[in-house]
C-alpha positions as a LaTeX table, in Angstrom:
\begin{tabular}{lrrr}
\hline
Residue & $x$ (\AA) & $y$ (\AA) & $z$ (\AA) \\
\hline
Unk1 & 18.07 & 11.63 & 34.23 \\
Unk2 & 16.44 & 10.55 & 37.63 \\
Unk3 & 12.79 & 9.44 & 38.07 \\
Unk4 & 11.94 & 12.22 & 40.25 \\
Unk5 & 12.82 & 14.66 & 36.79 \\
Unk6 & 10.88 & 11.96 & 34.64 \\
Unk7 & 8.11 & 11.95 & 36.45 \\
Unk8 & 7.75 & 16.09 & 36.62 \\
Unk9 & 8.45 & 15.45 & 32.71 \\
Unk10 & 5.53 & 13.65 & 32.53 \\
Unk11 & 2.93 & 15.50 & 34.67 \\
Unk12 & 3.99 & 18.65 & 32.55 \\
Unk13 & 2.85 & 16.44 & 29.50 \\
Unk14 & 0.02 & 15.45 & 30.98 \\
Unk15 & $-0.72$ & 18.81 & 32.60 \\
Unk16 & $-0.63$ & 20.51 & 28.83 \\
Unk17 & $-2.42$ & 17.06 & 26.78 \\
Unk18 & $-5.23$ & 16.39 & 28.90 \\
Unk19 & $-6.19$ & 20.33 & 29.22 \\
Unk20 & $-6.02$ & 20.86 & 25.63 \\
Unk21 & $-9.00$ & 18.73 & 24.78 \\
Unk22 & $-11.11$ & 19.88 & 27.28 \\
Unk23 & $-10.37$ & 23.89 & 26.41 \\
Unk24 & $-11.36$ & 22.57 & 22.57 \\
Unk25 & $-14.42$ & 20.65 & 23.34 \\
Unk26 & $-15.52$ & 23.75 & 26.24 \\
Unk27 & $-15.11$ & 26.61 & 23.59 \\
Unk28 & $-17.73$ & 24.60 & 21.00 \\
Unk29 & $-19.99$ & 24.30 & 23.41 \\
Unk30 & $-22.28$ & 26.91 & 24.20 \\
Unk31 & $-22.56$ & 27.17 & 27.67 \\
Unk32 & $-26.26$ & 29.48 & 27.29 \\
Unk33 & $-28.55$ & 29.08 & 29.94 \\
Unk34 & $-31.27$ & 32.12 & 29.00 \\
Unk35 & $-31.53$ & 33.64 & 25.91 \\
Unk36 & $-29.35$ & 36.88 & 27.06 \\
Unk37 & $-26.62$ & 34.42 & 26.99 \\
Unk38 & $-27.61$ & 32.89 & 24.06 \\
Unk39 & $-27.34$ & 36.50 & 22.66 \\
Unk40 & $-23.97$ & 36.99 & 23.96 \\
Unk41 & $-22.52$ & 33.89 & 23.28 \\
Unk42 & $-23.61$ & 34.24 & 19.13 \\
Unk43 & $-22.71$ & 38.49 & 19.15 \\
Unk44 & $-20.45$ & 39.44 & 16.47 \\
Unk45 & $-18.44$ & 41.51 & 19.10 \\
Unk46 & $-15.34$ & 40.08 & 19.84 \\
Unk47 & $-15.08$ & 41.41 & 23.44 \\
Unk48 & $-18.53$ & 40.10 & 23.92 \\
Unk49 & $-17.46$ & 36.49 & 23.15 \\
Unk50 & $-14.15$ & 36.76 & 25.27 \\
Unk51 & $-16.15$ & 37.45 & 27.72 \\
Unk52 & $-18.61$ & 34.94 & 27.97 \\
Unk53 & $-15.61$ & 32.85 & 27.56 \\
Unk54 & $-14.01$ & 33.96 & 30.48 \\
Unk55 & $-17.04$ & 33.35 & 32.41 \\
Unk56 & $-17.08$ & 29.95 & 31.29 \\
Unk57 & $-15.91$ & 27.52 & 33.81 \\
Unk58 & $-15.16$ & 24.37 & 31.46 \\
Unk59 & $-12.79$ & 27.12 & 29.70 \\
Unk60 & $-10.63$ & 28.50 & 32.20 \\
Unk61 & $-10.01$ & 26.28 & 34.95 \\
Unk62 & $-8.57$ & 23.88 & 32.28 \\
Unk63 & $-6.88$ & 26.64 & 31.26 \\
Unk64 & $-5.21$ & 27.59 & 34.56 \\
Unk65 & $-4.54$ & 24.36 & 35.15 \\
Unk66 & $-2.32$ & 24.11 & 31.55 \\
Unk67 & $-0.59$ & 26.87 & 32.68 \\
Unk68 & 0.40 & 25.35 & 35.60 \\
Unk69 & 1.85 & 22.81 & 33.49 \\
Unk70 & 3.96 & 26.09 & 32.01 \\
Unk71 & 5.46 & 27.10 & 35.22 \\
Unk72 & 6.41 & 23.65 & 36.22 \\
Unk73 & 7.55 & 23.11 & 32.73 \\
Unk74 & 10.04 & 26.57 & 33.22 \\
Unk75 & 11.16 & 25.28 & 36.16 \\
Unk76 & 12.35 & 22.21 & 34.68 \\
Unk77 & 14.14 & 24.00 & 31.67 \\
Unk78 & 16.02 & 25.67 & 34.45 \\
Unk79 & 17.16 & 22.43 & 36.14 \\
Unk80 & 17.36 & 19.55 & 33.03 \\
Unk81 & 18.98 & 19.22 & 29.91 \\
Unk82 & 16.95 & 20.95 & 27.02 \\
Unk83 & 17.78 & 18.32 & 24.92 \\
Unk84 & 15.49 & 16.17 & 26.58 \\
Unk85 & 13.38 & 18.02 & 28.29 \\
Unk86 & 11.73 & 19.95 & 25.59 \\
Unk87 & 11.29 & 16.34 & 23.11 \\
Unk88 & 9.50 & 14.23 & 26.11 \\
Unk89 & 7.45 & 17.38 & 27.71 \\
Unk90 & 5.78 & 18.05 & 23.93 \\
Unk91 & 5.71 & 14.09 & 22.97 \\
Unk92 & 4.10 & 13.29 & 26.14 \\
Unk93 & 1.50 & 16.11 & 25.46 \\
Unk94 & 0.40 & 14.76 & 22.44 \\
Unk95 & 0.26 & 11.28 & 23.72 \\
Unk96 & $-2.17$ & 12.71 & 26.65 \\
Unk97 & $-4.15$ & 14.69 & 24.26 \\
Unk98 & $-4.94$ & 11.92 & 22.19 \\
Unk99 & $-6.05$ & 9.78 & 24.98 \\
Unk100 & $-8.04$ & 12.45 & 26.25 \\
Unk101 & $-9.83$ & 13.39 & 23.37 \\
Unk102 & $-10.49$ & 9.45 & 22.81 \\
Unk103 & $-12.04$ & 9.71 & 26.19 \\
Unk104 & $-14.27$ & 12.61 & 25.77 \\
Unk105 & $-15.24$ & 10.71 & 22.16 \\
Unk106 & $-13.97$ & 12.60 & 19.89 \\
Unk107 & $-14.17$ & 10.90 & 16.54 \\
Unk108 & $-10.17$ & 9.56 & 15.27 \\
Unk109 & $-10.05$ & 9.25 & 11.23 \\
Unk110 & $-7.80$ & 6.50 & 11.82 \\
Unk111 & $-7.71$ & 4.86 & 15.35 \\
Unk112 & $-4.58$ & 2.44 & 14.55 \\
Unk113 & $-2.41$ & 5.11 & 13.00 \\
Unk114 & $-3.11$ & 7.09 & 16.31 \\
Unk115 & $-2.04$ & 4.20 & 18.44 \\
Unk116 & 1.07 & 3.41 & 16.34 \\
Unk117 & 1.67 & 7.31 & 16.63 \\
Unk118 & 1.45 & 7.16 & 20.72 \\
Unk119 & 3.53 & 3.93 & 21.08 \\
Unk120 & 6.55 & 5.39 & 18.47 \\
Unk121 & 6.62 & 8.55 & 20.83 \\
Unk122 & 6.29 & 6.11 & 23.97 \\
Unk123 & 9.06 & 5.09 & 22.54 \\
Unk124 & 11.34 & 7.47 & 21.58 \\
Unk125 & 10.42 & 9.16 & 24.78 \\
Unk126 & 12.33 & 6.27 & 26.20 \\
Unk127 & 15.53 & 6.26 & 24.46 \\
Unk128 & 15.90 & 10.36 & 25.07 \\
Unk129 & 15.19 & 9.44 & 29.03 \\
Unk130 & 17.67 & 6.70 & 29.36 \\
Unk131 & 20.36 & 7.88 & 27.04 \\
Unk132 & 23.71 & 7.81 & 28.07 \\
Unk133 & 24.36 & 11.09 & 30.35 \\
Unk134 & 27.93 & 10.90 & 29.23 \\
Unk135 & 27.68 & 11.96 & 25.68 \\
Unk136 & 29.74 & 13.90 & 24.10 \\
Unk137 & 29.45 & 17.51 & 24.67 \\
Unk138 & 29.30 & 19.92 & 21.86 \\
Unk139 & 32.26 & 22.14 & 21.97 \\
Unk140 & 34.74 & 19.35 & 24.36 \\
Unk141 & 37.46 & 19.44 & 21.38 \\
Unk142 & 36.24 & 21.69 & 18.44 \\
Unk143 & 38.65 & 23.52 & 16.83 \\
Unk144 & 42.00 & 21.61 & 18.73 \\
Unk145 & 44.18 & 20.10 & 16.46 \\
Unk146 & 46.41 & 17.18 & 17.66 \\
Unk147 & 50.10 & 17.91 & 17.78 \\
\hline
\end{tabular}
């Protein structure tokens, strides 16, 4: 794997694990400014609340901004091995998602199980990005016996 791969590896996990948070903490928030809003925003209508979703800021430029993170992400599927693409794009999420929500204060249950969590996929993360590229392929001699 070359560092110009690891690095759009990375940004995808970032681009997904930092949005996340701020989608989550955006829709909790009531964003009412007059009392029409306020009226909207607590409506039992369900197309009344997508709505004054959608005309939330905080929602959907995070939001367009994750799926950003998507189409870079399909791009790399197309170019990198799935094997390791798919582990470190998802690990690195979660790693950025828990930093993130640390940083907008989100309360952790357990702060050093968190950090233990983020350094074992730190470092697993590792070992799938400098594995040997010359691994044995599935299929290279199934099903040939030796004469």
């Amino acid at each position: 794997m070359n560092s110009e791969e690891a690095l759009f590896l990375l940004l995808v996990g970032a681009l997904w694990g930092c949005t996340n948070p701020l989608m989550r903490k955006a829709s909790e928030q009531p964003s009412a400014k007059n009392t029409q809003d306020v009226i909207t925003t607590t409506t039992s209508n369900p197309i009344m609340r997508l709505l004054s979703k959608l005309a939330n800021i905080k929602i959907w430029l995070p939001y367009a901004i994750n799926q950003l993170g998507s189409l870079l992400y399909y791009k790399l599927l197309a170019s990198s091995r799935l094997t390791v693409s798919v582990p470190i794009c998802n690990a690195t999420a979660m790693v950025f998602s828990c930093i993130t929500s640390i940083l907008l204060g989100e309360r952790v249950d357990k702060p050093w199980r968190a950090g233990l969590g983020v350094i074992c996929i730190m470092v697993g993360s590792g070992i799938c990005m400098t594995a040997n590229e010359g691994g044995v392929e599935i299929g290279d001699n199934a099903g040939k016996d030796e004469l």
